[in-house]
CSV table of C-alpha atoms in Angstrom, one decimal:
chain,number,residue,atom,x,y,z
A,1,UNK,CA,0.0,0.0,0.0
A,2,UNK,CA,1.2,3.5,-0.9
A,3,UNK,CA,0.5,6.2,1.6
A,4,UNK,CA,0.8,9.8,0.5
A,5,UNK,CA,2.2,12.2,3.1
A,6,UNK,CA,3.9,15.5,3.6
A,7,UNK,CA,7.6,15.3,4.2
A,8,UNK,CA,8.0,16.9,7.6
A,9,UNK,CA,9.3,14.8,10.5
A,10,UNK,CA,5.8,15.0,12.2
A,11,UNK,CA,4.0,14.0,9.0
A,12,UNK,CA,6.3,11.1,8.5
A,13,UNK,CA,5.7,10.0,12.1
A,14,UNK,CA,2.0,10.1,11.5
A,15,UNK,CA,2.3,8.1,8.3
A,16,UNK,CA,4.5,5.5,10.0
A,17,UNK,CA,2.0,5.2,12.8
A,18,UNK,CA,-0.9,4.6,10.3
A,19,UNK,CA,1.3,2.1,8.5
A,20,UNK,CA,2.0,0.2,11.8
A,21,UNK,CA,-1.8,0.1,12.5
A,22,UNK,CA,-2.4,-1.3,9.0
A,23,UNK,CA,0.3,-3.9,9.3
A,24,UNK,CA,-1.2,-5.0,12.6
A,25,UNK,CA,-4.6,-5.3,11.0
A,26,UNK,CA,-3.2,-7.2,8.0
A,27,UNK,CA,0.0,-9.0,8.8
A,28,UNK,CA,2.4,-9.2,5.9
A,29,UNK,CA,1.1,-6.0,4.3
A,30,UNK,CA,3.9,-3.9,2.7
A,31,UNK,CA,3.4,-0.1,3.2
A,32,UNK,CA,5.5,2.6,1.6
A,33,UNK,CA,5.3,6.4,1.9
A,34,UNK,CA,4.8,8.7,-1.1
A,35,UNK,CA,6.2,12.0,0.0
A,36,UNK,CA,4.5,15.1,-1.5
A,37,UNK,CA,5.4,18.8,-1.1
A,38,UNK,CA,2.4,21.1,-0.4
A,39,UNK,CA,1.8,24.8,-0.8
A,40,UNK,CA,1.8,25.2,3.0
A,41,UNK,CA,5.3,23.5,3.1
A,42,UNK,CA,6.7,25.7,0.4
A,43,UNK,CA,5.4,29.1,1.5
A,44,UNK,CA,6.9,29.4,5.0
A,45,UNK,CA,7.1,33.2,4.5
A,46,UNK,CA,3.4,33.7,5.1
A,47,UNK,CA,0.9,32.7,7.8
A,48,UNK,CA,-1.6,30.0,6.9
A,49,UNK,CA,-4.5,32.5,7.0
A,50,UNK,CA,-2.7,34.6,4.4
A,51,UNK,CA,-2.4,31.6,2.1
A,52,UNK,CA,-6.2,31.0,2.2
A,53,UNK,CA,-6.3,28.6,5.2
A,54,UNK,CA,-8.3,25.6,4.2
A,55,UNK,CA,-6.5,23.0,2.1
A,56,UNK,CA,-3.0,24.4,1.9
A,57,UNK,CA,-1.5,21.3,3.5
A,58,UNK,CA,-3.6,18.7,1.8
A,59,UNK,CA,-4.5,19.4,-1.9
A,60,UNK,CA,-1.2,18.1,-3.4
A,61,UNK,CA,-1.4,15.0,-1.1
A,62,UNK,CA,-4.9,14.3,-2.2
A,63,UNK,CA,-3.9,14.7,-5.8
A,64,UNK,CA,-1.4,11.9,-5.4
A,65,UNK,CA,-4.3,9.6,-4.5
A,66,UNK,CA,-6.6,10.8,-7.3
A,67,UNK,CA,-3.8,10.4,-9.9
A,68,UNK,CA,-3.1,6.9,-8.6
A,69,UNK,CA,0.4,7.7,-7.4
A,70,UNK,CA,-0.7,6.6,-4.0
A,71,UNK,CA,-3.6,4.5,-2.6
A,72,UNK,CA,-4.4,6.5,0.5
A,73,UNK,CA,-3.4,9.8,2.1
A,74,UNK,CA,-2.5,10.5,5.7
A,75,UNK,CA,-3.3,14.0,7.1
A,76,UNK,CA,-3.5,15.8,10.3
A,77,UNK,CA,-7.3,16.0,10.7
A,78,UNK,CA,-7.0,19.8,11.5
A,79,UNK,CA,-5.7,20.4,8.0
A,80,UNK,CA,-8.7,19.0,6.2
A,81,UNK,CA,-11.3,21.6,5.0
A,82,UNK,CA,-14.6,21.2,6.9
A,83,UNK,CA,-16.7,23.1,4.4
A,84,UNK,CA,-18.5,20.6,2.1
A,85,UNK,CA,-18.1,23.1,-0.7
A,86,UNK,CA,-14.3,22.6,-0.4
A,87,UNK,CA,-14.4,18.8,-0.3
A,88,UNK,CA,-12.3,17.0,-2.9
A,89,UNK,CA,-14.6,15.0,-5.3
A,90,UNK,CA,-13.7,11.3,-5.5
A,91,UNK,CA,-12.2,11.0,-2.0
A,92,UNK,CA,-13.7,9.8,1.2
A,93,UNK,CA,-12.5,10.2,4.8
A,94,UNK,CA,-12.1,6.5,5.5
A,95,UNK,CA,-10.6,6.3,8.9
A,96,UNK,CA,-9.8,8.4,12.0
A,97,UNK,CA,-7.5,6.3,14.2
A,98,UNK,CA,-7.4,6.8,18.0
A,99,UNK,CA,-6.8,10.5,18.7
A,100,UNK,CA,-3.7,11.9,20.5
A,101,UNK,CA,-3.6,14.8,22.8
A,102,UNK,CA,-5.9,17.6,21.4
A,103,UNK,CA,-4.4,20.4,23.6
A,104,UNK,CA,-2.1,23.3,23.0
A,105,UNK,CA,1.2,23.6,24.8
A,106,UNK,CA,3.3,26.7,25.7
A,107,UNK,CA,7.1,26.2,25.3
A,108,UNK,CA,9.2,28.7,27.2
A,109,UNK,CA,7.1,29.7,30.2
A,110,UNK,CA,3.7,29.0,31.7
A,111,UNK,CA,1.0,31.5,30.8
A,112,UNK,CA,0.9,32.9,34.3
A,113,UNK,CA,4.7,33.4,34.4
A,114,UNK,CA,4.9,35.4,31.2
A,115,UNK,CA,6.1,39.0,32.0
A,116,UNK,CA,3.9,41.9,31.1
A,117,UNK,CA,4.1,42.6,27.3
A,118,UNK,CA,5.8,39.3,26.6
A,119,UNK,CA,6.1,38.3,23.0
A,120,UNK,CA,4.4,35.0,22.0
A,121,UNK,CA,5.0,33.3,18.7
A,122,UNK,CA,2.2,31.6,16.9
A,123,UNK,CA,0.9,31.4,13.4
A,124,UNK,CA,-2.6,30.5,14.6
A,125,UNK,CA,-5.4,33.1,14.7
A,126,UNK,CA,-7.3,30.8,17.2
A,127,UNK,CA,-4.4,30.7,19.6
A,128,UNK,CA,-3.6,34.3,19.3
A,129,UNK,CA,-7.2,35.4,19.9
A,130,UNK,CA,-7.7,33.3,23.0
A,131,UNK,CA,-4.3,34.2,24.6
A,132,UNK,CA,-5.0,37.9,23.9
A,133,UNK,CA,-8.4,37.5,25.7
A,134,UNK,CA,-6.7,35.9,28.7
A,135,UNK,CA,-3.7,38.3,28.6
A,136,UNK,CA,-4.4,41.5,26.8
A,137,UNK,CA,-0.9,42.7,27.5
A,138,UNK,CA,0.8,40.1,25.4
A,139,UNK,CA,2.2,40.8,22.0
A,140,UNK,CA,2.4,38.3,19.1
A,141,UNK,CA,4.5,37.4,16.2
A,142,UNK,CA,3.9,34.9,13.4
A,143,UNK,CA,5.7,31.5,13.3
A,144,UNK,CA,5.7,28.8,10.7
A,145,UNK,CA,7.8,25.7,10.0
A,146,UNK,CA,8.6,22.4,11.6
A,147,UNK,CA,8.5,21.7,15.3
A,148,UNK,CA,12.3,22.0,15.4
A,149,UNK,CA,12.0,25.4,13.7
A,150,UNK,CA,9.4,26.6,16.1
A,151,UNK,CA,11.3,25.5,19.2
A,152,UNK,CA,14.4,27.2,17.9
A,153,UNK,CA,12.5,30.5,18.0
A,154,UNK,CA,12.9,30.4,21.8
A,155,UNK,CA,16.6,31.1,21.3
A,156,UNK,CA,16.8,32.7,17.9
A,157,UNK,CA,13.6,34.7,17.7
A,158,UNK,CA,13.6,36.8,20.9
A,159,UNK,CA,10.2,35.5,22.1
A,160,UNK,CA,9.1,34.5,25.6
A,161,UNK,CA,6.9,31.6,24.5
A,162,UNK,CA,5.9,29.5,21.5
A,163,UNK,CA,2.6,27.8,21.2
A,164,UNK,CA,2.5,24.4,19.5
A,165,UNK,CA,0.3,21.3,19.6
A,166,UNK,CA,1.0,19.0,22.5
A,167,UNK,CA,0.5,16.0,20.3
A,168,UNK,CA,3.3,17.2,18.0
A,169,UNK,CA,5.7,17.5,20.9
A,170,UNK,CA,4.7,14.0,22.2
A,171,UNK,CA,5.1,12.3,18.8
A,172,UNK,CA,8.5,13.8,18.3
A,173,UNK,CA,9.7,13.0,21.9
A,174,UNK,CA,9.8,16.6,22.8
A,175,UNK,CA,7.0,16.9,25.4
A,176,UNK,CA,9.7,17.8,27.9
A,177,UNK,CA,10.0,21.1,26.2
A,178,UNK,CA,6.4,22.1,27.2
A,179,UNK,CA,6.3,24.6,30.1
A,180,UNK,CA,2.5,24.2,30.3
A,181,UNK,CA,-0.1,22.1,28.5
A,182,UNK,CA,-3.2,24.3,28.3
A,183,UNK,CA,-6.5,23.0,29.6
A,184,UNK,CA,-9.1,22.9,26.8
A,185,UNK,CA,-11.5,24.7,29.2
A,186,UNK,CA,-9.0,27.6,29.1
A,187,UNK,CA,-7.8,27.5,25.5
A,188,UNK,CA,-10.2,25.6,23.2
A,189,UNK,CA,-8.2,23.4,20.7
A,190,UNK,CA,-8.2,23.6,17.0
A,191,UNK,CA,-10.8,21.5,15.2
A,192,UNK,CA,-9.4,18.0,14.8
A,193,UNK,CA,-6.1,18.7,16.6
A,194,UNK,CA,-4.3,15.6,17.7
A,195,UNK,CA,-6.3,13.4,15.3
A,196,UNK,CA,-5.2,11.8,12.1
A,197,UNK,CA,-7.4,11.5,9.0
A,198,UNK,CA,-6.9,8.8,6.3
A,199,UNK,CA,-8.5,9.4,2.9
A,200,UNK,CA,-8.8,7.0,-0.1
A,201,UNK,CA,-10.7,6.9,-3.4
A,202,UNK,CA,-14.5,6.7,-2.9
A,203,UNK,CA,-14.9,3.7,-5.1
A,204,UNK,CA,-12.1,1.6,-3.6
A,205,UNK,CA,-14.2,-0.7,-1.5
A,206,UNK,CA,-11.5,-3.2,-0.5
A,207,UNK,CA,-9.2,-0.5,0.8
A,208,UNK,CA,-12.1,1.3,2.6
A,209,UNK,CA,-12.8,-2.0,4.4
A,210,UNK,CA,-9.2,-2.3,5.5
A,211,UNK,CA,-9.0,1.3,6.6
A,212,UNK,CA,-12.2,0.8,8.6
A,213,UNK,CA,-10.3,-1.7,10.7
A,214,UNK,CA,-8.1,1.1,12.1
A,215,UNK,CA,-11.0,3.5,12.8
A,216,UNK,CA,-11.5,4.5,16.5
A,217,UNK,CA,-15.2,5.3,16.8
A,218,UNK,CA,-15.0,7.8,19.8
A,219,UNK,CA,-12.3,9.7,18.0
A,220,UNK,CA,-14.2,9.7,14.7
A,221,UNK,CA,-17.4,11.0,16.5
A,222,UNK,CA,-15.4,13.8,18.2
A,223,UNK,CA,-13.7,14.9,15.0
A,224,UNK,CA,-17.0,14.8,13.1
A,225,UNK,CA,-18.7,17.0,15.7
A,226,UNK,CA,-15.9,19.5,15.6
A,227,UNK,CA,-15.7,19.6,11.8
A,228,UNK,CA,-19.5,20.0,11.7
A,229,UNK,CA,-19.2,23.1,13.8
A,230,UNK,CA,-16.5,24.6,11.6
A,231,UNK,CA,-18.5,23.7,8.5
A,232,UNK,CA,-21.4,25.8,9.8
A,233,UNK,CA,-19.1,28.9,9.8
A,234,UNK,CA,-18.1,28.3,6.2
A,235,UNK,CA,-14.4,28.7,6.9
A,236,UNK,CA,-11.2,27.0,7.8
A,237,UNK,CA,-8.1,27.4,9.9
A,238,UNK,CA,-7.9,31.1,9.0
A,239,UNK,CA,-10.9,31.7,11.3
A,240,UNK,CA,-10.3,32.3,15.1
A,241,UNK,CA,-12.5,29.3,15.8
A,242,UNK,CA,-12.0,26.2,17.9
A,243,UNK,CA,-13.9,23.2,19.1
A,244,UNK,CA,-13.3,20.3,21.4
A,245,UNK,CA,-15.5,17.2,21.8
A,246,UNK,CA,-15.2,14.6,24.5
A,247,UNK,CA,-16.9,11.3,23.7
A,248,UNK,CA,-17.3,8.6,26.4
A,249,UNK,CA,-17.2,4.9,25.9
A,250,UNK,CA,-21.0,4.8,25.5
A,251,UNK,CA,-20.9,7.4,22.6
A,252,UNK,CA,-22.3,10.3,24.7
A,253,UNK,CA,-20.4,13.5,24.0
A,254,UNK,CA,-20.0,17.1,25.1
A,255,UNK,CA,-18.9,19.6,22.4
A,256,UNK,CA,-17.5,23.0,23.4
A,257,UNK,CA,-17.0,25.6,20.6
A,258,UNK,CA,-15.5,29.0,20.3
A,259,UNK,CA,-15.5,31.9,17.9
A,260,UNK,CA,-13.5,35.1,18.4
A,261,UNK,CA,-12.2,38.3,16.9
A,262,UNK,CA,-8.6,38.1,16.0
A,263,UNK,CA,-7.6,40.6,18.6
A,264,UNK,CA,-9.4,38.7,21.4
A,265,UNK,CA,-11.7,41.7,22.2
A,266,UNK,CA,-14.7,39.4,21.8
A,267,UNK,CA,-14.8,35.7,22.4
A,268,UNK,CA,-18.0,33.6,22.2
A,269,UNK,CA,-18.2,30.1,23.7
A,270,UNK,CA,-21.0,27.6,23.5
A,271,UNK,CA,-21.6,24.0,24.4
A,272,UNK,CA,-23.9,21.1,23.5
A,273,UNK,CA,-24.3,17.5,24.3
A,274,UNK,CA,-25.4,14.6,22.1
A,275,UNK,CA,-26.2,10.9,22.5
A,276,UNK,CA,-24.8,7.7,21.0
A,277,UNK,CA,-27.5,7.6,18.4
A,278,UNK,CA,-27.1,11.2,17.3
A,279,UNK,CA,-25.2,12.4,14.2
A,280,UNK,CA,-22.2,14.2,15.6
A,281,UNK,CA,-21.6,16.2,12.4
A,282,UNK,CA,-25.1,17.4,12.3
A,283,UNK,CA,-25.1,18.3,16.0
A,284,UNK,CA,-21.8,20.3,15.5
A,285,UNK,CA,-23.3,22.1,12.6
A,286,UNK,CA,-26.5,22.9,14.5
A,287,UNK,CA,-24.4,24.3,17.4
A,288,UNK,CA,-22.6,26.6,14.9
A,289,UNK,CA,-25.8,27.8,13.4
A,290,UNK,CA,-27.2,28.6,16.8
A,291,UNK,CA,-24.0,30.5,17.7
A,292,UNK,CA,-24.2,32.5,14.4
A,293,UNK,CA,-27.9,33.3,14.6
A,294,UNK,CA,-28.6,33.6,18.3
A,295,UNK,CA,-25.3,33.9,20.0
A,296,UNK,CA,-23.8,36.9,18.4
A,297,UNK,CA,-21.6,35.0,15.9
A,298,UNK,CA,-23.0,36.7,12.8
A,299,UNK,CA,-22.2,40.1,14.2
A,300,UNK,CA,-18.8,39.0,15.3
A,301,UNK,CA,-17.9,37.8,11.8
A,302,UNK,CA,-19.0,41.1,10.4
A,303,UNK,CA,-16.7,42.9,12.8
A,304,UNK,CA,-13.6,44.3,11.1
A,305,UNK,CA,-11.4,42.7,13.8
A,306,UNK,CA,-12.6,39.3,12.8
A,307,UNK,CA,-11.2,39.5,9.3
A,308,UNK,CA,-8.1,41.7,9.5
A,309,UNK,CA,-5.2,41.5,11.8
A,310,UNK,CA,-4.6,44.5,14.1
A,311,UNK,CA,-1.4,46.5,13.5
């Protein structure tokens, strides 16, 4: 089996992990990576929101599958566009393996120990908005690149802290670098953070059956609920939006979602619960619609601070 992947150390770890799950499900299976360069990998001079957000890390990887250069694609679930209008025809999300840590981590100092006016590095509008809400005194600078590049900013970039995904640190054996792992109740994670998404061609029934064997149902339901919320907003990772679903062993879940202005002046939070027989994607979408129509979300998105970065 050929698995299309980005070439970063983290992406290769993720693909190796999926390969190991597949070999465990089908002993003797030979799995090889097909490394693909994406727009997001090539344009490190711009923040993701400036590149258009949704799809900048997945389109070329998906193309490898559609063009039969690979059989399946391994993504970070957070990189997949949630808007149905941006879905790639001919592909299906065939498996979400067991999710890793969805939380954000601060490298450098804990949030409470950052001095007044400290400079924090992050390329994420969601992280920036929530940290600005918690600490209006903080200043921010953009940051892109591999985990190694981001950690190097602590010594080379003159910043007091860097924000990264806890799962990325853990997967690369750098969790010791985290000064604080942020509680999802304090900083709501990115949609799909810590989860992997495996796509294949829609008509490839045998492969879909194999990939279904590495699916982790609670993780899939959580990711579907979070993606449903983001789909209701019609946007991607350029939006200061987050969601975090926790699914218990019986399939019951609690979904917390957030929408904010980029400067953190206004942050909206909302929650819902759903049962084991409910459609998590539909429930997530409904939560987003309610936030837009009745919770102030529509007015927030119309606010200038929601679509342009402050100077």
